Coordinates of C-alpha atoms and ligand atoms in Angstrom, one line a residue:
M1 CA -0.1 0.2 -0.2
K2 CA 3.1 2.1 0.4
A3 CA 4.2 2.3 -2.5
F4 CA 0.2 3.2 -3.9
L5 CA 0.2 6.4 -2.2
R6 CA 2.6 7.6 -2.6
E7 CA 3.1 7.1 -6.4
A8 CA -1.0 8.4 -6.6
L9 CA 0.5 11.9 -4.7
E10 CA 2.8 12.0 -7.1
A11 CA 1.3 11.8 -10.0
V12 CA -1.7 14.6 -8.8
E13 CA 1.8 16.2 -7.6
A14 CA 3.0 16.5 -10.6
A15 CA -0.2 17.4 -12.3
G16 CA -1.3 20.5 -9.7
L17 CA -3.4 18.5 -8.9
R18 CA -2.9 18.0 -5.3
R19 CA -4.6 19.5 -2.1
A20 CA -4.2 20.4 1.0
L21 CA -4.9 21.5 4.2
H22 CA -4.6 25.3 6.1
P23 CA -4.3 25.9 9.7
L24 CA -7.3 28.8 10.0
T25 CA -6.5 30.4 14.1
S26 CA -9.7 33.6 13.5
P27 CA -12.8 33.0 13.0
Q28 CA -14.9 32.7 9.6
G29 CA -15.2 36.9 8.2
R30 CA -13.4 39.3 5.8
E31 CA -10.4 39.0 6.7
I32 CA -9.1 35.3 8.5
V33 CA -5.8 34.3 9.3
I34 CA -4.7 30.9 7.2
D35 CA -1.8 29.4 7.4
G36 CA -1.0 32.3 10.0
A37 CA -1.1 34.6 7.9
K38 CA -4.0 37.6 7.8
V39 CA -5.5 37.3 4.7
L40 CA -8.8 39.4 3.2
N41 CA -11.3 35.9 2.3
F42 CA -12.7 35.3 -1.1
C43 CA -13.4 32.1 -0.7
S44 CA -16.2 31.0 1.8
N45 CA -19.8 30.6 1.5
D46 CA -20.3 32.6 4.3
Y47 CA -22.7 34.9 1.7
L48 CA -24.4 36.8 4.4
A49 CA -21.6 36.6 6.6
L50 CA -23.5 34.9 9.3
A51 CA -20.6 32.3 10.6
G52 CA -18.5 34.5 12.9
D53 CA -21.7 36.3 14.0
P54 CA -21.6 36.0 17.8
R55 CA -25.5 35.3 17.6
L56 CA -25.3 32.8 16.3
A57 CA -22.2 31.5 18.4
E58 CA -24.5 32.2 21.3
A59 CA -27.8 30.9 20.4
A60 CA -25.4 27.9 19.9
A61 CA -24.2 28.0 23.6
G62 CA -27.0 28.8 24.8
A63 CA -28.9 25.0 23.7
A64 CA -25.7 23.2 24.8
Q65 CA -26.4 24.8 28.3
G66 CA -30.6 23.7 28.5
Y67 CA -29.7 20.5 26.5
G68 CA -25.7 19.0 26.5
F69 CA -23.9 18.9 23.0
G70 CA -24.8 15.8 21.7
A71 CA -28.2 14.0 20.4
G72 CA -26.8 11.4 22.0
A73 CA -29.2 8.7 19.8
A74 CA -30.4 8.5 15.1
R75 CA -33.5 11.6 15.7
L76 CA -35.8 8.4 15.5
V77 CA -34.4 7.0 18.6
C78 CA -33.6 9.5 21.5
G79 CA -32.1 11.9 19.2
N80 CA -35.1 14.0 18.4
A81 CA -34.5 17.3 20.3
G82 CA -37.4 20.3 20.4
E83 CA -35.0 22.2 18.7
H84 CA -34.9 20.7 15.8
E85 CA -38.4 20.2 15.5
A86 CA -39.0 24.0 15.5
L87 CA -36.2 24.1 13.0
E88 CA -38.7 22.6 10.4
R89 CA -41.1 24.5 10.9
E90 CA -39.4 27.3 10.3
L91 CA -37.5 26.6 7.2
A92 CA -41.2 25.5 5.7
Q93 CA -41.9 28.8 6.3
V94 CA -39.5 30.3 4.8
K95 CA -39.4 27.8 1.6
H96 CA -43.4 28.1 1.3
T97 CA -43.9 24.7 1.9
E98 CA -46.3 22.4 3.8
A99 CA -42.7 20.8 5.9
A100 CA -39.1 20.6 6.0
L101 CA -36.0 17.2 7.1
L102 CA -32.9 17.9 8.5
F103 CA -30.1 15.9 7.2
N104 CA -27.2 16.3 8.9
C105 CA -25.1 18.1 6.0
G106 CA -25.8 19.1 2.2
Y107 CA -24.0 16.0 0.9
M108 CA -26.1 13.4 3.2
A109 CA -29.3 15.5 2.1
N110 CA -28.2 14.1 -0.5
T111 CA -26.8 10.7 -1.2
G112 CA -30.0 10.1 1.6
I113 CA -33.4 11.4 -0.3
I114 CA -32.1 10.7 -4.2
P115 CA -31.9 6.5 -3.7
S116 CA -35.1 6.8 -1.6
L117 CA -37.7 8.1 -4.7
V118 CA -35.3 5.8 -7.6
G119 CA -33.7 2.3 -7.7
R120 CA -33.6 -0.1 -10.5
G121 CA -34.8 0.7 -13.2
D122 CA -35.7 4.4 -12.6
A123 CA -33.9 7.9 -14.2
I124 CA -32.4 10.2 -13.9
F125 CA -31.6 13.5 -15.5
A126 CA -29.2 15.4 -14.8
D127 CA -26.9 18.9 -15.6
K128 CA -23.6 17.8 -15.8
L129 CA -22.3 21.1 -13.3
N130 CA -24.6 19.2 -10.5
H131 CA -22.5 19.4 -7.0
A132 CA -20.9 15.8 -6.9
S133 CA -23.7 15.4 -3.8
L134 CA -25.9 14.7 -6.0
V135 CA -23.8 13.3 -8.6
D136 CA -23.0 10.4 -6.1
G137 CA -26.5 10.3 -4.7
A138 CA -26.8 9.3 -8.6
V139 CA -24.6 6.9 -8.5
L140 CA -25.7 4.7 -5.3
S141 CA -29.9 4.8 -7.1
R142 CA -28.7 2.3 -8.9
A143 CA -31.0 4.0 -11.8
D144 CA -29.8 4.5 -15.1
F145 CA -28.3 8.3 -15.0
Y146 CA -28.3 10.9 -17.7
R147 CA -26.5 13.8 -17.8
Y148 CA -26.6 16.5 -20.2
P149 CA -24.5 19.5 -21.4
H150 CA -25.0 22.3 -19.4
G151 CA -28.1 23.9 -18.9
R152 CA -28.5 23.0 -22.5
M153 CA -32.8 21.5 -22.0
D154 CA -33.1 21.1 -26.0
V155 CA -30.9 18.2 -25.3
L156 CA -32.6 17.4 -21.8
E157 CA -36.5 16.8 -23.9
A158 CA -34.3 14.8 -26.2
M159 CA -33.5 12.8 -23.2
L160 CA -37.0 12.2 -21.3
K161 CA -38.2 11.8 -25.1
K162 CA -36.3 8.7 -25.9
T163 CA -37.0 7.2 -22.2
G164 CA -40.5 7.6 -22.1
D165 CA -41.6 4.4 -20.0
V166 CA -39.3 4.4 -17.8
R167 CA -41.3 3.5 -14.6
R168 CA -40.1 6.9 -12.7
K169 CA -37.7 9.5 -14.1
L170 CA -36.4 12.4 -11.8
I171 CA -35.1 16.0 -12.9
V172 CA -32.3 17.5 -10.5
T173 CA -30.4 20.2 -10.4
D174 CA -28.6 22.9 -8.8
T175 CA -30.6 26.0 -9.0
V176 CA -26.6 27.7 -7.9
F177 CA -23.9 26.2 -9.5
S178 CA -21.3 26.4 -6.8
M179 CA -18.5 26.5 -9.6
D180 CA -20.0 28.5 -11.9
G181 CA -22.8 31.0 -10.2
D182 CA -24.6 30.6 -12.6
V183 CA -28.3 30.4 -12.3
A184 CA -30.5 26.7 -13.9
P185 CA -33.0 27.5 -16.0
L186 CA -35.9 27.2 -13.5
A187 CA -38.8 28.0 -15.5
E188 CA -38.2 25.7 -18.9
L189 CA -37.3 23.1 -16.5
V190 CA -41.1 23.1 -14.8
V191 CA -42.0 22.7 -18.7
L192 CA -39.8 19.6 -19.1
A193 CA -41.0 18.1 -15.9
R194 CA -44.9 17.8 -16.3
K195 CA -44.7 17.5 -19.6
Y196 CA -42.7 14.4 -19.5
E197 CA -44.0 13.5 -16.5
A198 CA -41.1 13.2 -13.9
W199 CA -40.2 14.5 -10.3
L200 CA -37.6 17.4 -10.0
M201 CA -35.6 18.3 -7.1
V202 CA -33.9 21.5 -6.6
D203 CA -30.7 22.0 -4.5
E204 CA -30.5 24.8 -3.4
A205 CA -27.6 24.5 -1.8
H206 CA -25.4 28.5 -2.8
A207 CA -30.0 30.3 -3.4
F208 CA -31.3 29.7 0.0
G209 CA -30.7 33.5 2.2
V210 CA -29.1 34.6 -1.6
L211 CA -32.4 34.6 -3.9
G212 CA -35.7 35.7 -4.2
P213 CA -37.8 38.9 -1.9
T214 CA -37.0 37.3 1.5
G215 CA -33.8 34.9 0.9
G216 CA -36.2 31.4 -0.3
G217 CA -34.1 30.4 -3.1
L218 CA -34.5 30.3 -7.1
V219 CA -37.4 28.4 -6.2
E220 CA -38.8 31.2 -4.3
A221 CA -37.8 34.1 -7.5
T222 CA -39.2 33.0 -9.7
G223 CA -43.1 31.6 -7.7
T224 CA -42.1 27.6 -8.5
G225 CA -42.9 26.1 -5.6
D226 CA -45.8 24.6 -6.5
R227 CA -43.9 22.4 -10.2
V228 CA -40.6 21.2 -7.7
A229 CA -41.2 18.7 -5.3
V230 CA -37.9 18.9 -3.4
Q231 CA -36.5 21.3 -2.4
M232 CA -33.5 20.6 -1.1
G233 CA -31.1 23.3 0.6
T234 CA -27.6 23.8 2.9
L235 CA -27.6 25.5 5.8
S236 CA -23.6 25.9 6.1
K237 CA -23.8 28.4 3.3
A238 CA -25.1 31.4 3.7
A239 CA -27.0 30.8 7.0
G240 CA -24.0 30.1 8.2
S241 CA -24.2 27.2 10.6
Y242 CA -24.5 23.9 9.7
G243 CA -26.8 21.0 8.2
A244 CA -29.5 20.8 5.5
Y245 CA -32.7 20.3 4.8
V246 CA -35.6 18.7 2.6
A247 CA -38.7 21.5 2.0
G248 CA -41.4 19.8 0.3
S249 CA -45.1 17.9 1.3
R250 CA -46.0 16.1 5.3
D251 CA -45.8 13.1 3.1
L252 CA -42.5 14.4 0.9
R253 CA -41.2 14.4 4.6
D254 CA -42.4 11.6 5.9
F255 CA -41.4 9.2 3.8
L256 CA -37.8 10.4 4.0
I257 CA -38.0 9.9 7.8
N258 CA -38.8 6.2 6.5
T259 CA -36.4 5.0 3.8
A260 CA -33.7 8.1 3.4
R261 CA -30.9 5.7 4.8
S262 CA -28.2 8.7 5.3
F263 CA -31.5 10.1 8.0
I264 CA -31.7 7.0 9.6
Y265 CA -28.6 5.6 10.1
T266 CA -26.8 8.5 11.5
T267 CA -26.9 10.1 15.0
G268 CA -29.0 13.7 15.4
L269 CA -27.2 16.9 14.7
P270 CA -26.3 17.8 18.0
P271 CA -29.2 20.0 19.2
A272 CA -26.8 23.7 19.7
V273 CA -27.0 23.6 16.1
S274 CA -30.0 23.7 15.1
A275 CA -30.3 26.5 17.4
A276 CA -27.4 28.2 15.6
S277 CA -29.2 27.6 12.4
R278 CA -32.9 28.7 14.3
M279 CA -30.9 32.6 15.2
A280 CA -29.9 32.0 11.3
L281 CA -33.5 32.4 9.9
K282 CA -34.2 35.0 12.7
L283 CA -31.7 37.5 10.7
M284 CA -32.2 36.2 7.5
A285 CA -35.9 37.6 8.3
H286 CA -34.5 40.7 10.4
E287 CA -31.7 42.2 8.5
P288 CA -32.2 42.2 5.6
W289 CA -30.4 44.8 4.1
R290 CA -27.5 41.7 4.6
R291 CA -28.8 40.2 1.2
T292 CA -28.9 43.5 -0.7
V293 CA -25.5 44.3 0.5
L294 CA -24.3 40.5 -0.7
L295 CA -25.7 41.3 -4.6
E296 CA -25.0 45.1 -4.6
N297 CA -21.0 43.3 -3.9
A298 CA -21.9 40.8 -6.9
R299 CA -22.3 42.9 -8.9
K300 CA -19.7 45.5 -8.3
M301 CA -16.4 42.7 -8.3
R302 CA -18.5 40.9 -11.8
T303 CA -18.7 44.4 -13.2
A304 CA -15.2 45.3 -12.4
L305 CA -13.7 42.1 -13.3
Q306 CA -15.2 41.6 -16.3
G307 CA -14.2 45.2 -17.4
A308 CA -10.6 44.0 -16.2
G309 CA -11.0 41.9 -18.9
F310 CA -11.2 38.3 -16.8
D311 CA -14.0 35.7 -18.5
T312 CA -16.0 35.1 -16.3
L313 CA -18.4 32.8 -17.1
A314 CA -22.3 33.9 -16.7
S315 CA -22.1 34.8 -13.7
S316 CA -25.0 36.1 -11.9
T317 CA -24.6 35.4 -8.3
P318 CA -21.8 35.9 -5.6
I319 CA -19.4 32.9 -7.2
I320 CA -17.8 34.4 -9.1
P321 CA -15.3 32.2 -11.6
V322 CA -11.9 34.0 -12.8
M323 CA -11.3 31.6 -15.6
V324 CA -7.9 30.6 -16.2
G325 CA -7.3 26.8 -18.1
D326 CA -4.3 25.3 -16.5
A327 CA -4.3 24.0 -13.1
C328 CA -0.6 24.7 -12.1
R329 CA -1.7 28.1 -13.7
A330 CA -4.6 28.2 -12.1
K331 CA -2.7 27.8 -8.0
D332 CA 0.3 29.2 -9.3
I333 CA -1.7 32.7 -9.7
S334 CA -3.2 32.1 -6.4
C335 CA -0.6 31.8 -4.3
K336 CA 0.2 34.9 -5.4
L337 CA -2.5 37.0 -4.7
L338 CA -1.7 34.9 -1.6
L339 CA 0.6 36.1 -0.6
R340 CA -0.3 39.5 -1.3
G341 CA -2.6 39.2 1.8
I342 CA -5.9 37.8 -1.1
F343 CA -7.6 33.8 -0.3
A344 CA -8.7 33.2 -3.5
A345 CA -9.0 29.5 -4.3
A346 CA -7.8 27.2 -7.3
I347 CA -10.4 25.0 -8.6
R348 CA -8.9 22.5 -10.6
P349 CA -9.9 18.8 -11.9
P350 CA -11.8 16.9 -10.8
T351 CA -13.8 19.1 -8.5
V352 CA -14.5 21.7 -12.0
P353 CA -13.7 19.8 -15.6
V354 CA -10.0 19.5 -17.4
A355 CA -9.0 22.5 -19.4
T356 CA -11.5 24.8 -17.1
A357 CA -8.9 25.5 -13.8
R358 CA -10.6 28.9 -12.7
L359 CA -9.8 31.2 -9.2
R360 CA -13.3 30.9 -7.5
I361 CA -14.7 33.9 -6.3
T362 CA -17.1 34.5 -4.0
V363 CA -17.6 38.5 -2.4
T364 CA -20.0 38.2 1.5
A365 CA -22.2 41.0 2.4
A366 CA -19.0 42.2 4.8
H367 CA -17.5 42.6 1.9
T368 CA -16.1 46.8 1.8
D369 CA -15.9 48.6 -1.7
A370 CA -12.0 48.7 -1.0
D371 CA -12.1 44.6 -0.5
I372 CA -12.9 44.8 -4.0
A373 CA -10.5 46.4 -5.5
R374 CA -7.6 45.1 -3.8
C375 CA -8.7 42.2 -4.9
V376 CA -9.2 43.0 -8.5
E377 CA -5.6 44.8 -8.3
A378 CA -4.5 41.9 -7.3
L379 CA -5.6 39.5 -9.6
K380 CA -4.5 42.2 -12.7
D381 CA -1.3 41.8 -11.3
V382 CA -0.3 38.7 -10.7
S383 CA -2.2 37.8 -13.6
Ligands
PLP1 C1 -24.2 22.4 -4.7 C2 -24.2 21.7 -3.4 N1 -24.8 21.3 -2.4 C3 -24.5 20.5 -1.3 C4 -23.4 20.8 -1.1 C5 -23.1 19.7 0.2 O1 -23.6 20.9 1.4 P1 -22.7 20.3 2.6 O2 -21.5 20.8 2.3 O3 -23.7 20.7 3.6 O4 -22.4 19.7 2.8 C6 -22.9 21.8 -1.8 C7 -22.1 22.1 -1.0 O5 -20.7 22.0 -0.2 C8 -22.4 22.3 -2.5 O6 -22.2 23.2 -3.2

């Protein structure tokens, strides 16, 4: 095994694809201390700048004092804390659905929901750029798996037509694509789903708290809630907390409680984590300026980057790719930025397709105009 591990690591190193962990010794925020150096942070998903908000920590601490820390068991045993059910009711309100169910994280939600809904002999249709957790959920389900090129509704329709007599069809898509920052054509997807009698599942991980009049996501923004059967999202990004949810009908919730293996066979979240998420939902509702500033910052960053000649694909959200192409070059630019006090992660294959390595710049509600200008100037210097 020793030789196998060494050779594998040398191969990823030679391809410029080796990944490594960098120790963080500060709270999350616009400035963080990483590898011992203070840097401006342009790579978190903490869109509303809530992860480091002391009110979330206080809510968690209060709940931990009241309930203790660990959940003790799976929720179906004795780990079903009141905090979890209260959060689920509040999530259903934010998502305008009958019900919601918590999962321990987004990865577990997607790998639990999909195999519950479809199996052998069924078909899944997925955008090629969907998140890895949706891909893994599809693989686990053993259903036939059809992937259409990014955003290509004509190809999706052809696939749906071809598989007309399949028992169950599930279309699955990110609503905001995590590495490209563009949005799914949801209005077209709901039409195709209805026309071909397919179910539609969306992953709102990067849209929840960001899009829609109250931060409910792209489904809220497009008014398509009654035609999207399964709305999944996470609490680990804009909500600044941890955990994930699925929102939909009461029957969907009950069905998943009875079938989703990543819900059934795992310990419940610590109740304190749900308490922090509840505080985040409260702040999302009472401090709408966070979303306004976030979207304005995203617009400013995108405009400045495009003005400087960078290719930002079709981004229209706080996720703004700066395309580089070559993985080694992307890593090199990211390292040079770090030396100038700017943290922008290089995203390389297999997270993105070969030859599309990029810097994934994200802005939050905490960035200032000066921060944005500093980032763009540094990028111009080192590119
Ligand atoms: C689109 C998408 N779905 C799901 C996940 C997984 O969510 P979590 O970090 O809560 O496991 C992520 C993020 O990592 C994501 O970007």
